[in-house]
mmCIF file with all atom_site columns, C-alpha atoms in Angstrom:
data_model
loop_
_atom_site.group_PDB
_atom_site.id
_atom_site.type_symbol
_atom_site.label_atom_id
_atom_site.label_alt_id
_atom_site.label_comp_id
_atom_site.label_asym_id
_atom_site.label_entity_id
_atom_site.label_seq_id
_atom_site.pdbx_PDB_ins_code
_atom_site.Cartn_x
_atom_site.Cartn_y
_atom_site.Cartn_z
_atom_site.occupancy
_atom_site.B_iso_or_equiv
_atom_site.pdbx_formal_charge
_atom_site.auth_seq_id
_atom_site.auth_comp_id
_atom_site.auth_asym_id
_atom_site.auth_atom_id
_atom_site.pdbx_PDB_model_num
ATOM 1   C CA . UNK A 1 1   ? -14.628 -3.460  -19.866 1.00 0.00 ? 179 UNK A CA 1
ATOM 2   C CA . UNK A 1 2   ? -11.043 -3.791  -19.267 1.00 0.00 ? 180 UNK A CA 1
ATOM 3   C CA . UNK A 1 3   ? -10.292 -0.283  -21.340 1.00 0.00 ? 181 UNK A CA 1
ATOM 4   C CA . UNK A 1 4   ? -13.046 1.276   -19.105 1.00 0.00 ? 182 UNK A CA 1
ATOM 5   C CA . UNK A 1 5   ? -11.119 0.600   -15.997 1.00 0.00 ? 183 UNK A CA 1
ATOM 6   C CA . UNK A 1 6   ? -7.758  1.382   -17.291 1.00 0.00 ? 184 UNK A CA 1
ATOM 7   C CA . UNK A 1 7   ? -9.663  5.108   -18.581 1.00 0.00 ? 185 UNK A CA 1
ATOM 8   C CA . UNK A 1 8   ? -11.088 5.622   -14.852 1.00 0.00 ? 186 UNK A CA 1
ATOM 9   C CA . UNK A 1 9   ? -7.878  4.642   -13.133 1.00 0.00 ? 187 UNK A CA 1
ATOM 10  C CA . UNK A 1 10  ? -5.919  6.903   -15.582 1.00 0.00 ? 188 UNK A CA 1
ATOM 11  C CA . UNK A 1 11  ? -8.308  9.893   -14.879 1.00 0.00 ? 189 UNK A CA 1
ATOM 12  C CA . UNK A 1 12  ? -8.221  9.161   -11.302 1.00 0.00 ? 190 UNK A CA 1
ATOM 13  C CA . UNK A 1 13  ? -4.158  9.380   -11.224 1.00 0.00 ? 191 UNK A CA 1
ATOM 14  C CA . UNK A 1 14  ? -4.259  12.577  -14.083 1.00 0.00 ? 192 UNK A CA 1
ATOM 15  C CA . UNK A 1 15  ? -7.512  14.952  -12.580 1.00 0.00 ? 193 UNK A CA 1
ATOM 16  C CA . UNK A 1 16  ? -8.153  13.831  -8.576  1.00 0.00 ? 194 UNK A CA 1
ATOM 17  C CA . UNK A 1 17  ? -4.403  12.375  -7.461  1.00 0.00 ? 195 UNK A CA 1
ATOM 18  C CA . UNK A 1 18  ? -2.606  15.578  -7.495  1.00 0.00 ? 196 UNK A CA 1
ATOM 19  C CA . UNK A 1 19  ? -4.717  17.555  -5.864  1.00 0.00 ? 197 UNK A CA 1
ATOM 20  C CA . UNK A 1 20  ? -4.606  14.854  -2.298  1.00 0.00 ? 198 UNK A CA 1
ATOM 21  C CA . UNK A 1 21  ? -1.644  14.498  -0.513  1.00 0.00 ? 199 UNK A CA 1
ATOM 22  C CA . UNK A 1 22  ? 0.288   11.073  -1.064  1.00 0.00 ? 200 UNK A CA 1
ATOM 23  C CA . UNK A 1 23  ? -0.841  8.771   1.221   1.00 0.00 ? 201 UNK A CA 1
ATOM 24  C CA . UNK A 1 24  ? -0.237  5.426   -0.207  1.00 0.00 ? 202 UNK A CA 1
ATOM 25  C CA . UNK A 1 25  ? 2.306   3.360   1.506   1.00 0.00 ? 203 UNK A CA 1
ATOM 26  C CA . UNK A 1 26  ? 2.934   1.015   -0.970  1.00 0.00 ? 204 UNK A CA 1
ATOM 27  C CA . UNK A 1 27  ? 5.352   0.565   -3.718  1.00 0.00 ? 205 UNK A CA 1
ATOM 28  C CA . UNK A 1 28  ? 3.407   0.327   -6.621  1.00 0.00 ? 206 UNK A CA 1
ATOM 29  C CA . UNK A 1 29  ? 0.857   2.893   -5.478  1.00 0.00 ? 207 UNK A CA 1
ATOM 30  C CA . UNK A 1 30  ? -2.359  1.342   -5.307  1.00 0.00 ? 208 UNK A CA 1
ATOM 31  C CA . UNK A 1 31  ? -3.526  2.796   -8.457  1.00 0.00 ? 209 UNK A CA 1
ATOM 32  C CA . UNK A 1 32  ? -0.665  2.161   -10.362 1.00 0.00 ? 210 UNK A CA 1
ATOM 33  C CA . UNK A 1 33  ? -0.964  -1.957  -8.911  1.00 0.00 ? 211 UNK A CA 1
ATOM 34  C CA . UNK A 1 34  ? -4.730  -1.656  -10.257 1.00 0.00 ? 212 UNK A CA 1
ATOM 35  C CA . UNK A 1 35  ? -3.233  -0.890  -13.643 1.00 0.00 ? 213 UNK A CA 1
ATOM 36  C CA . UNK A 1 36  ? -1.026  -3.655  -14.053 1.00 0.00 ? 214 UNK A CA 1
ATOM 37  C CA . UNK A 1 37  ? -3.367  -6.338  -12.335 1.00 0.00 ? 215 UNK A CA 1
ATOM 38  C CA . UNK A 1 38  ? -6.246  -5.112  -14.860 1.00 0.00 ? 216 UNK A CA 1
ATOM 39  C CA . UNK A 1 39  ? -3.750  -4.887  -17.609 1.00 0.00 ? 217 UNK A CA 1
ATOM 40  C CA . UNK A 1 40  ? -2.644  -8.161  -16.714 1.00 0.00 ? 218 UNK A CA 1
ATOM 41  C CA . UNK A 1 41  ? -5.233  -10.515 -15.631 1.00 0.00 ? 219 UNK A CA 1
ATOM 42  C CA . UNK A 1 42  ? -8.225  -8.682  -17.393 1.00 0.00 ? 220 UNK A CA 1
ATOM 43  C CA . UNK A 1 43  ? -11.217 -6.600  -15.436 1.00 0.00 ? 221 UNK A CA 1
ATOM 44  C CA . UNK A 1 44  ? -12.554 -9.044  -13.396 1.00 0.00 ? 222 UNK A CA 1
ATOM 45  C CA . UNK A 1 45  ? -9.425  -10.952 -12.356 1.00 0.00 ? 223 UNK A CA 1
ATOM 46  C CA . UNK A 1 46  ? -7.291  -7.869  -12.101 1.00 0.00 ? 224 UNK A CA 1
ATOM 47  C CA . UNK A 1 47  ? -10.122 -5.978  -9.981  1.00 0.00 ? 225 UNK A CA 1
ATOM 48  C CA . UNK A 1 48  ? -10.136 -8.441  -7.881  1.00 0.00 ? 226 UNK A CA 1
ATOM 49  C CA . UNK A 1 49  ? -6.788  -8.384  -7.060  1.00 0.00 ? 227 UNK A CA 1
ATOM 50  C CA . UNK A 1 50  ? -6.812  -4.402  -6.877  1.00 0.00 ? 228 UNK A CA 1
ATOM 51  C CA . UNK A 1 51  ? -9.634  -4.623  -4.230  1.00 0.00 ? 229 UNK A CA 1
ATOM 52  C CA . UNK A 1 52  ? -7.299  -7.217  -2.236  1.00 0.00 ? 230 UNK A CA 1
ATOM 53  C CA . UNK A 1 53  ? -4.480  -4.546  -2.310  1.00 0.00 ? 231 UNK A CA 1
ATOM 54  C CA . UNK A 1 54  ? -6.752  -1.825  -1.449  1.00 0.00 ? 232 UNK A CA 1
ATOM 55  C CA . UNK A 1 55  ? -8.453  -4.002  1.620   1.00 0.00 ? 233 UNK A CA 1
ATOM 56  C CA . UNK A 1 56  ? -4.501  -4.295  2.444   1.00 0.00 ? 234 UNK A CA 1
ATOM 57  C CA . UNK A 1 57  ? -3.672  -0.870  2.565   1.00 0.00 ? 235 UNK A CA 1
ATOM 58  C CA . UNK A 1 58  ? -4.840  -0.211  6.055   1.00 0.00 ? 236 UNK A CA 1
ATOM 59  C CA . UNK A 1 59  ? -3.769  1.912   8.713   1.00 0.00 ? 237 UNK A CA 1
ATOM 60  C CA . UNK A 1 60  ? -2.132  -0.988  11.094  1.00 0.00 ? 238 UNK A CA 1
ATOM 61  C CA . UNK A 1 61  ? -0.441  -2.107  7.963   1.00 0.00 ? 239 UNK A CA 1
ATOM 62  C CA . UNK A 1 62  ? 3.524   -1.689  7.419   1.00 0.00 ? 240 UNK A CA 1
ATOM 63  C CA . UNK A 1 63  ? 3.524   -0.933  3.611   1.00 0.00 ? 241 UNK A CA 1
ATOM 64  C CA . UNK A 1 64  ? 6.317   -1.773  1.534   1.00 0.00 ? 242 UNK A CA 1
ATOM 65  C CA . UNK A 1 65  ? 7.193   -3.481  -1.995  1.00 0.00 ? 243 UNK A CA 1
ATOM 66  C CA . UNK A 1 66  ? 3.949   -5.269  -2.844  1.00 0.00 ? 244 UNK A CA 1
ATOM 67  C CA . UNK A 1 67  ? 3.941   -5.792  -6.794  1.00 0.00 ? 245 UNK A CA 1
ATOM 68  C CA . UNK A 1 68  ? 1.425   -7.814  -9.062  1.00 0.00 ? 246 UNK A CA 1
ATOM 69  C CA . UNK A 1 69  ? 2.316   -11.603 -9.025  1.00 0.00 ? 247 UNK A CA 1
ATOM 70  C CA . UNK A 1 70  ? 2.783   -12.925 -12.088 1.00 0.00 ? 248 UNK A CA 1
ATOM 71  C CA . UNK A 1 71  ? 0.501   -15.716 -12.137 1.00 0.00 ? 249 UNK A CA 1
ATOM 72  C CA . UNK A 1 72  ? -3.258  -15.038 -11.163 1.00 0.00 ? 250 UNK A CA 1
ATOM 73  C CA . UNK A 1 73  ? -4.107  -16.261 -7.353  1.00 0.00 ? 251 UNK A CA 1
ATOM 74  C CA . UNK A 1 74  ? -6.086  -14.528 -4.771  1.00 0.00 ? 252 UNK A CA 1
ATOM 75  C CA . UNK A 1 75  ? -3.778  -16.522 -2.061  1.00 0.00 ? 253 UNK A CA 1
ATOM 76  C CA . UNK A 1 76  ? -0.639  -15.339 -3.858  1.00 0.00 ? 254 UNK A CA 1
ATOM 77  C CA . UNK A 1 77  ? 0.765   -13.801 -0.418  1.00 0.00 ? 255 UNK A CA 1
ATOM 78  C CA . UNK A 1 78  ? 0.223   -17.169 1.511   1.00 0.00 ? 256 UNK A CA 1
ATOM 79  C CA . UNK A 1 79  ? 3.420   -19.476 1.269   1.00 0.00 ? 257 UNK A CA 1
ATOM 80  C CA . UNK A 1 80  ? 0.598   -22.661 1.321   1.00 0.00 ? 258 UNK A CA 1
ATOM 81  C CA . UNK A 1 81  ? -0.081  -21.950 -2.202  1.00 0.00 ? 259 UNK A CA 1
ATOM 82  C CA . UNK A 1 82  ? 1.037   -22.911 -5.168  1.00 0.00 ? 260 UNK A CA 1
ATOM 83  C CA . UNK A 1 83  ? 1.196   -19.261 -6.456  1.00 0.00 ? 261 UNK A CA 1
ATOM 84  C CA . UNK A 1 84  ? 3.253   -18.186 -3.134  1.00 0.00 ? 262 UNK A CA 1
ATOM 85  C CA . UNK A 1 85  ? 5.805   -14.986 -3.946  1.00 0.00 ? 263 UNK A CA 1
ATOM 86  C CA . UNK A 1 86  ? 8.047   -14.281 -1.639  1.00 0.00 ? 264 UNK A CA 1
ATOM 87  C CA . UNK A 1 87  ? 7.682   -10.038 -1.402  1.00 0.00 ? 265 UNK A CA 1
ATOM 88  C CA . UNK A 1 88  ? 10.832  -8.288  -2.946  1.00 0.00 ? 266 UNK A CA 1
ATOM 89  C CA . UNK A 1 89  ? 13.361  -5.829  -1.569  1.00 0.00 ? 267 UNK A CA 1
ATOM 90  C CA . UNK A 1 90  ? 13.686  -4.423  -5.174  1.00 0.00 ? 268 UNK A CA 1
ATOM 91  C CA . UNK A 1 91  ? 10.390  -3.333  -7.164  1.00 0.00 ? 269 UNK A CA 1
ATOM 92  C CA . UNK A 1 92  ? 9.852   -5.384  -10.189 1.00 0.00 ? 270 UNK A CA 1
ATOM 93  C CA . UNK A 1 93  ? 9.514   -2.886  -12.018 1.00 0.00 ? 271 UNK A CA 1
ATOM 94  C CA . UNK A 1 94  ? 13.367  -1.558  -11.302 1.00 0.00 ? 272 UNK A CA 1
ATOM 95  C CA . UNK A 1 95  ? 14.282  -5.401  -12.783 1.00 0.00 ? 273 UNK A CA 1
ATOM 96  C CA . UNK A 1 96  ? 12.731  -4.755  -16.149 1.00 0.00 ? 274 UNK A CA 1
ATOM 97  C CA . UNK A 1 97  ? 15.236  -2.843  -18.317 1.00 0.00 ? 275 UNK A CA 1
ATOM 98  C CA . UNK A 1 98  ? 19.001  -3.330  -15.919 1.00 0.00 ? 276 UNK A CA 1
ATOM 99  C CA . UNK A 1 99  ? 21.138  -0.283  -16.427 1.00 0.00 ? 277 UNK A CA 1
ATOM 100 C CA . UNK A 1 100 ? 24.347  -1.319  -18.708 1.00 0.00 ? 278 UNK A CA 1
ATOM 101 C CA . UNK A 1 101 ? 27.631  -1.236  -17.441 1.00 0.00 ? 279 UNK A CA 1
ATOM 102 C CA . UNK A 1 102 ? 28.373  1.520   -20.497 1.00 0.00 ? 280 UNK A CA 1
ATOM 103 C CA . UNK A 1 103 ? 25.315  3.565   -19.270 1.00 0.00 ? 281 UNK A CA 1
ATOM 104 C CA . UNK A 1 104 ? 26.211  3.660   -16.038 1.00 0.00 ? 282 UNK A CA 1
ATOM 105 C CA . UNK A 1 105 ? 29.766  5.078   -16.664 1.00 0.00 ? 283 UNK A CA 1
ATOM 106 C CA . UNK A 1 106 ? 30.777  8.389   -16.993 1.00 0.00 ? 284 UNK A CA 1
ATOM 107 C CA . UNK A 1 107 ? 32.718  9.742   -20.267 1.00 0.00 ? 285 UNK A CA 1
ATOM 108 C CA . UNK A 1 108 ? 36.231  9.154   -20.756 1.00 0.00 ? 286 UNK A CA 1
ATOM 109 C CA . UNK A 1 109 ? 38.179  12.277  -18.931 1.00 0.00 ? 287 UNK A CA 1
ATOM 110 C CA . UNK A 1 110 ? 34.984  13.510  -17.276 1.00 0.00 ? 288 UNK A CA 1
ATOM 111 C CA . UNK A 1 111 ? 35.907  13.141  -13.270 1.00 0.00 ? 289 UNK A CA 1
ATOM 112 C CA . UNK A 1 112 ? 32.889  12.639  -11.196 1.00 0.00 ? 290 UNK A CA 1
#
């Protein structure tokens, strides 16, 4: 079931996603949030939490940095629970592989 999702999502982003204007206001897209959570959690868990996000993604609402907690909680985004994140300035995903202080400089004698 999980593969089944992570297919349709992956069509959905490949064949109708290019062809709409952007429109999510979210960082992960909401698609790309469904992937994780489902790759994550599993169908059912990670559904649920990509139905929260889409319910979320509302005209009223602000938008922002809104990535896939890390443990499973549907009450995740209130600070009563034991799951509570606090919402990040940076994406998560930006934290995964840090840029090296080698990478990052230029070559010796190249001015930039």
């Amino acid at each position: 079931m999980k593969d089944l999702f992570l297919r349709l999502i992956r069509f959905y982003q490949r064949k109708i996603s290019p062809f709409r204007p952007p429109s999510c206001k979210y960082y992960p897209t909401c698609s790309a949030y469904a992937l994780t959570a489902i790759d994550r959690f599993g169908a059912f868990r990670g559904g649920l939490l990509a139905l929260l996000r889409l319910a979320r993604c509302r005209p009223w609402s602000d938008g922002g940095i809104d990535d896939v907690p890390r443990k499973f909680s549907l009450f995740y985004r209130f600070s009563w629970s034991k799951a509570h994140e606090e919402p990040r300035l940076v994406p998560e995903a930006w934290l995964e592989k840090p840029v090296s202080q080698a990478e990052n400089q230029a070559e010796p004698g190249v001015h930039v």
